[in-house]
Coordinates of C-alpha atoms and ligand atoms in Angstrom, one line a residue:
M1 CA 0.0 0.0 0.0
S2 CA 1.3 3.5 -0.9
V3 CA -0.7 6.2 0.9
L4 CA -0.6 9.9 0.3
I5 CA -1.1 11.7 3.6
N6 CA -2.2 15.3 3.1
G7 CA -1.4 17.2 6.2
G8 CA 0.8 14.3 7.3
A9 CA 3.3 16.5 9.3
G10 CA 0.5 17.6 11.7
Y11 CA -0.5 16.2 15.0
I12 CA -2.9 13.5 13.9
G13 CA -1.4 13.0 10.4
A14 CA 2.1 12.2 11.9
H15 CA 0.6 9.5 14.0
V16 CA -1.0 7.8 11.0
V17 CA 2.3 8.2 9.1
R18 CA 4.2 6.5 11.9
L19 CA 1.6 3.6 12.2
L20 CA 1.8 3.0 8.5
Q21 CA 5.7 3.0 8.6
E22 CA 5.6 0.5 11.5
R23 CA 3.5 -1.8 9.4
G24 CA 5.9 -1.5 6.5
E25 CA 3.6 0.5 4.3
Q26 CA 4.7 3.5 2.3
A27 CA 3.5 7.0 3.4
V28 CA 4.1 10.0 1.2
V29 CA 3.5 13.4 2.9
V30 CA 2.2 16.7 1.5
D31 CA 2.0 19.5 4.1
D32 CA 2.4 23.3 3.9
L33 CA 4.0 23.3 7.4
S34 CA 1.7 26.1 8.5
N35 CA 1.0 24.2 11.8
S36 CA 3.6 21.4 11.8
V37 CA 7.2 20.3 11.4
T38 CA 8.9 17.8 9.2
G39 CA 10.9 16.1 12.0
R40 CA 7.8 14.1 12.8
I41 CA 7.6 12.0 9.6
G42 CA 10.8 10.0 9.6
D43 CA 12.0 9.2 6.1
A44 CA 8.7 9.6 4.4
P45 CA 9.0 11.3 1.0
F46 CA 7.9 14.9 1.7
F47 CA 6.5 17.8 -0.4
Q48 CA 5.8 21.2 0.9
F49 CA 3.1 23.3 -0.9
D50 CA -0.3 24.8 -0.4
L51 CA -2.9 22.1 -1.3
A52 CA -5.4 24.9 -2.1
G53 CA -2.9 26.7 -4.4
D54 CA -3.1 27.1 -8.2
S55 CA -0.6 24.4 -9.0
A56 CA -1.7 21.8 -6.5
V57 CA -3.7 19.6 -8.9
Q58 CA -0.7 19.1 -11.1
Q59 CA 1.7 18.6 -8.2
L60 CA -0.6 16.1 -6.5
T61 CA -1.2 14.2 -9.8
D62 CA 2.6 13.9 -10.3
I63 CA 3.1 12.7 -6.8
M64 CA 0.3 10.1 -7.0
R65 CA 1.7 8.8 -10.3
N66 CA 5.4 8.8 -9.2
Y67 CA 4.8 7.0 -5.9
G68 CA 2.2 4.6 -7.1
V69 CA -0.3 6.0 -4.6
T70 CA -3.3 3.8 -4.0
A71 CA -5.1 5.8 -1.3
V72 CA -5.3 9.2 0.2
V73 CA -5.8 10.3 3.8
H74 CA -6.8 13.9 3.8
F75 CA -6.1 15.8 7.1
A76 CA -4.9 19.1 5.7
A77 CA -7.3 21.8 7.0
K78 CA -7.5 24.8 9.2
K79 CA -9.2 23.8 12.5
R80 CA -9.7 26.8 14.8
V81 CA -13.3 27.4 15.4
D82 CA -12.9 31.0 16.5
E83 CA -10.6 31.8 13.6
S84 CA -13.2 30.3 11.2
V85 CA -15.8 32.7 12.5
A86 CA -13.5 35.6 12.0
R87 CA -12.1 34.5 8.5
P88 CA -14.8 32.4 6.9
A89 CA -13.7 32.9 3.3
Y90 CA -10.2 31.9 4.2
Y91 CA -11.5 28.7 5.8
Y92 CA -13.6 27.9 2.7
Q93 CA -10.7 28.6 0.4
Q94 CA -8.3 26.4 2.4
N95 CA -10.5 23.5 3.5
I96 CA -12.7 23.2 0.5
G97 CA -10.0 24.2 -2.0
S98 CA -7.5 21.7 -0.8
L99 CA -10.1 18.9 -0.9
A100 CA -11.4 19.9 -4.3
N101 CA -7.8 19.8 -5.7
T102 CA -7.2 16.4 -4.1
L103 CA -10.3 14.9 -5.6
E104 CA -9.5 16.3 -9.0
A105 CA -5.9 14.9 -8.9
M106 CA -7.3 11.5 -7.7
Q107 CA -9.5 11.4 -10.8
L108 CA -6.6 12.3 -13.1
A109 CA -4.2 9.8 -11.5
E110 CA -6.9 7.2 -11.1
V111 CA -6.5 6.9 -7.4
R112 CA -9.8 5.4 -6.0
D113 CA -9.7 5.6 -2.2
I114 CA -9.9 8.5 0.3
V115 CA -10.3 8.8 4.0
F116 CA -11.5 12.2 5.1
S117 CA -10.9 13.9 8.4
S118 CA -14.3 15.1 9.4
S119 CA -15.5 16.3 12.8
A120 CA -18.2 16.1 15.5
A121 CA -18.4 19.8 14.6
V122 CA -20.8 18.7 11.8
Y123 CA -23.5 18.1 14.4
G124 CA -23.3 21.7 15.8
M125 CA -25.4 22.1 19.0
P126 CA -27.3 18.8 18.9
E127 CA -30.4 17.8 20.8
V128 CA -28.9 15.1 23.1
P129 CA -31.1 12.0 23.0
A130 CA -32.1 10.1 26.2
D131 CA -29.1 7.8 26.1
G132 CA -26.8 10.9 25.9
L133 CA -25.0 9.6 22.7
I134 CA -24.8 11.3 19.3
A135 CA -25.4 8.9 16.4
E136 CA -24.3 9.6 12.9
D137 CA -27.7 10.0 11.4
I138 CA -29.0 12.9 13.7
P139 CA -29.6 16.2 11.8
H140 CA -26.4 18.0 10.8
T141 CA -26.5 21.7 11.7
P142 CA -22.9 22.9 12.0
I143 CA -22.8 26.3 13.9
N144 CA -19.5 27.7 12.5
P145 CA -17.6 27.9 9.2
Y146 CA -15.1 25.3 10.5
G147 CA -17.9 22.7 11.0
E148 CA -19.5 23.8 7.7
T149 CA -16.3 23.1 5.7
K150 CA -16.2 19.6 7.2
Y151 CA -19.9 18.9 6.3
I152 CA -19.4 20.2 2.8
G153 CA -16.2 18.1 2.5
E154 CA -18.3 15.1 3.2
W155 CA -20.7 16.1 0.4
M156 CA -17.8 16.6 -2.0
I157 CA -16.6 13.1 -1.4
A158 CA -20.1 11.6 -1.8
D159 CA -20.4 13.6 -5.1
A160 CA -17.0 12.3 -6.3
E161 CA -18.2 8.7 -5.6
R162 CA -21.2 9.2 -7.8
A163 CA -19.3 11.0 -10.6
Y164 CA -15.8 9.4 -10.7
G165 CA -16.2 6.1 -8.8
T166 CA -14.1 7.4 -5.9
R167 CA -14.4 5.4 -2.7
G168 CA -14.5 7.5 0.4
V169 CA -15.1 7.3 4.1
C170 CA -15.5 10.1 6.6
L171 CA -14.3 9.9 10.1
R172 CA -16.0 12.3 12.5
Y173 CA -13.5 12.9 15.3
F174 CA -14.7 13.8 18.8
N175 CA -12.1 15.4 21.1
V176 CA -8.7 14.1 20.1
A177 CA -5.9 14.3 22.7
G178 CA -2.9 12.5 24.1
S179 CA 0.2 11.3 22.3
G180 CA 1.2 7.9 20.8
W181 CA 4.9 8.7 20.9
D182 CA 6.6 11.3 23.1
D183 CA 7.9 13.2 20.1
L184 CA 4.4 13.5 18.5
G185 CA 2.6 15.6 21.1
D186 CA -0.1 18.1 20.1
P187 CA 1.7 21.4 19.3
G188 CA -1.6 23.3 19.6
I189 CA -2.5 25.0 22.8
M190 CA -6.2 25.8 22.3
N191 CA -7.8 22.6 23.5
L192 CA -8.6 21.8 27.1
I193 CA -5.7 19.5 28.0
P194 CA -2.8 21.5 26.4
A195 CA -4.4 24.8 27.6
A196 CA -4.3 23.4 31.2
F197 CA -0.6 22.5 30.7
V198 CA 0.2 26.0 29.5
R199 CA -1.3 27.5 32.6
I200 CA 0.4 25.0 34.9
E201 CA 3.7 25.7 33.3
R202 CA 3.2 29.4 34.2
G203 CA 2.3 28.4 37.7
E204 CA -1.4 29.2 37.2
A205 CA -4.3 27.0 37.9
P206 CA -6.2 25.5 34.9
A207 CA -9.3 27.5 33.8
I208 CA -12.8 26.0 33.5
F209 CA -15.1 27.8 31.1
G210 CA -18.6 27.7 32.6
T211 CA -20.0 25.7 35.5
D212 CA -23.7 26.3 34.8
Y213 CA -24.3 23.9 32.0
P214 CA -27.2 21.4 32.2
T215 CA -24.7 18.5 32.9
P216 CA -24.2 16.5 36.1
D217 CA -21.4 18.7 37.5
G218 CA -22.3 21.9 35.5
T219 CA -19.2 21.7 33.2
C220 CA -19.3 20.6 29.5
V221 CA -19.0 16.9 28.8
R222 CA -16.9 15.6 25.9
D223 CA -15.7 12.3 24.5
Y224 CA -11.9 12.3 24.6
I225 CA -10.3 10.0 22.1
H226 CA -6.6 9.0 22.3
V227 CA -4.8 10.1 19.1
K228 CA -3.2 6.7 18.7
D229 CA -6.6 5.0 18.8
L230 CA -7.8 7.6 16.2
A231 CA -4.8 6.8 14.0
A232 CA -5.7 3.1 14.2
A233 CA -9.2 4.0 13.1
H234 CA -7.7 5.5 9.9
L235 CA -5.9 2.2 9.1
A236 CA -9.2 0.3 9.7
A237 CA -10.9 2.8 7.3
L238 CA -8.3 2.2 4.6
E239 CA -9.0 -1.6 4.9
Y240 CA -12.7 -1.0 4.8
L241 CA -12.4 0.8 1.4
Q242 CA -11.1 -2.5 0.0
R243 CA -14.3 -4.2 0.7
E244 CA -17.0 -4.6 -1.9
D245 CA -19.7 -4.3 0.7
R246 CA -19.5 -0.9 2.3
P247 CA -22.8 -0.1 4.1
E248 CA -21.7 3.1 5.7
F249 CA -20.0 6.4 4.5
A250 CA -19.4 8.2 7.8
F251 CA -18.3 7.0 11.2
N252 CA -18.1 8.7 14.6
V253 CA -14.7 8.1 16.2
G254 CA -15.1 8.3 20.0
T255 CA -15.1 6.1 23.0
G256 CA -18.8 6.5 23.9
Q257 CA -17.7 7.6 27.4
G258 CA -18.1 11.3 28.4
Y259 CA -16.0 13.2 30.8
S260 CA -16.7 16.6 32.2
V261 CA -14.3 19.5 32.0
S262 CA -14.0 19.2 35.8
E263 CA -13.1 15.5 35.6
V264 CA -10.5 16.2 32.9
V265 CA -8.9 19.0 34.9
A266 CA -8.8 16.8 38.0
E267 CA -6.9 14.1 36.0
V268 CA -4.5 16.8 34.7
L269 CA -3.8 17.9 38.3
T270 CA -3.2 14.3 39.3
V271 CA -0.8 13.6 36.4
T272 CA 1.1 16.8 36.7
G273 CA 1.1 16.9 40.5
F274 CA 0.0 20.6 40.4
A275 CA -1.9 21.2 43.6
T276 CA -3.8 24.5 43.0
P277 CA -7.6 24.0 42.3
P278 CA -8.9 25.2 39.0
V279 CA -10.2 28.8 38.4
V280 CA -13.8 29.2 37.1
R281 CA -14.4 31.5 34.2
G282 CA -17.5 32.4 32.2
R283 CA -18.8 30.2 29.4
R284 CA -16.9 30.2 26.1
A285 CA -19.2 31.2 23.2
G286 CA -20.6 28.3 21.1
D287 CA -19.8 25.4 23.4
P288 CA -22.4 22.6 23.3
P289 CA -23.1 21.2 26.8
Q290 CA -22.5 17.6 25.9
L291 CA -21.0 15.8 22.9
V292 CA -20.4 12.1 23.3
A293 CA -20.2 9.6 20.4
D294 CA -22.5 6.8 19.8
N295 CA -19.7 4.6 18.5
S296 CA -21.7 1.5 17.7
R297 CA -21.4 1.9 14.0
I298 CA -17.6 2.0 13.9
T299 CA -17.4 -0.8 16.4
S300 CA -19.7 -3.1 14.4
V301 CA -18.8 -2.2 10.8
L302 CA -15.0 -1.5 11.1
G303 CA -14.3 -3.7 14.1
W304 CA -12.5 -0.7 15.7
S305 CA -12.7 0.3 19.4
A306 CA -10.6 2.5 21.6
E307 CA -7.9 0.9 23.8
H308 CA -7.0 3.9 25.8
G309 CA -9.0 5.9 28.4
L310 CA -8.7 9.3 30.0
A311 CA -5.8 8.4 32.3
D312 CA -3.6 7.2 29.3
I313 CA -4.7 10.3 27.3
V314 CA -3.6 12.8 30.0
S315 CA -0.4 11.0 31.0
S316 CA 0.8 10.5 27.4
A317 CA -0.1 14.2 26.6
W318 CA 2.0 15.3 29.6
A319 CA 4.9 13.0 28.7
A320 CA 5.0 14.5 25.2
W321 CA 4.6 18.0 26.6
R322 CA 7.6 17.4 28.9
H323 CA 9.6 15.9 26.0
D324 CA 9.1 19.1 24.0
H325 CA 9.4 21.7 26.7
D326 CA 12.3 20.1 28.7
A327 CA 14.2 19.9 25.4
S328 CA 13.7 23.5 24.5
Ligands
UD1_1 C1 -12.9 20.5 19.7 C2 -12.3 21.2 18.6 C3 -13.1 21.2 17.4 C4 -13.6 19.8 17.1 C5 -14.4 19.3 18.3 C6 -14.9 17.9 18.0 C7 -10.9 23.2 18.8 C8 -10.8 24.6 19.4 N1 -12.1 22.6 19.0 O1 -13.9 21.2 20.3 O2 -12.4 21.6 16.3 O3 -14.4 19.8 16.0 O4 -13.5 19.3 19.4 O5 -15.8 17.6 19.0 O6 -9.9 22.7 18.3 N2 -12.2 24.4 28.1 C9 -12.0 24.9 29.4 N3 -10.9 25.5 29.7 C10 -9.9 25.7 28.8 C11 -10.1 25.1 27.5 C12 -11.3 24.5 27.2 O7 -12.9 24.8 30.3 O8 -8.8 26.2 29.1 C13 -13.5 23.7 27.9 C14 -14.3 24.3 26.7 O9 -15.1 25.4 27.0 C15 -15.1 23.0 26.3 C16 -14.2 21.8 26.7 O10 -13.2 22.4 27.6 O11 -16.3 23.0 27.1 C17 -13.5 21.2 25.5 O12 -12.9 22.3 24.7 P1 -11.9 22.1 23.5 O13 -10.8 21.2 24.0 O14 -11.5 23.4 23.0 O15 -12.7 21.2 22.5 P2 -14.1 21.5 21.8 O16 -14.5 22.9 21.9 O17 -15.1 20.5 22.4

């Protein structure tokens, strides 16, 4: 198997690159390095350019042909919700443009298979059913341009299936965190766990945004998925695309277990040994109270399930954080 990984130098992409390399498969990486570094991809062939740029279709087609690419995993995207609200056209240009160019090149180079990084953001602010779990077929009403670009990306792949015979699968990630290897930590600092580390590093207590949500302890509940489990889901998705019988197009990738912000922060304090209790701030705009995956589809159809829980997620994230920050 020779797999083109668009955005393969990023946090999640680099985990998939390394898993493929461990299995003896070839990974070829394209990345613009806007949010990543090349040191994470070992000896994978690497090309740096803007996938949404004017020459991307030609460059991608050449790479696909030269490396005998048989499948694409498309991570490359801008992913900051607040930035997407402030710069919607830029998010459409980048996230939709890069995927359109990729699908065009796949058609030209006759590459059939694509795994697309989608997001629980396609669900927006969902009505939570009685069992508390979000299934794939609930209404999709993204509430920001970031989520809209992910939803439209899914349509684009479905359209390419109908028009070109592309085979695609969309993985809707819930809250990705942790690290599979100490040198592949999340370089971003916006999400809850790294944001808590940043504050602890400064000697400040982690911040909790809102304690008045309609949840058991008043803080938002999320489904935290270990990045190495998520990477394994991509390999399962690539195998799925080989099957003749593919009953589903999109899968939630989550554990089915929710943790509140307070619970996550408590785990962060345990792992880091930081003793000061968290500070409470007001709500952050646009946060749904609860987002936990119904993962029965991916479990039954792909045979995938998460191996790591919250303790592994936080301890591996902290080990990677120390690896990066003690070295610098
Ligand atoms: C994240 C991603 C989003 C993705 C979604 C999938 C970002 C900014 N958001 O959203 O792209 O589609 O998962 O479900 O990358 N919090 C605090 N204190 C902090 C930081 C966060 O209390 O210092 C709270 C937030 O208000 C939220 C929860 O922690 O309630 C999780 O926040 P975050 O880690 O940013 O993830 P999501 O917003 O759920």
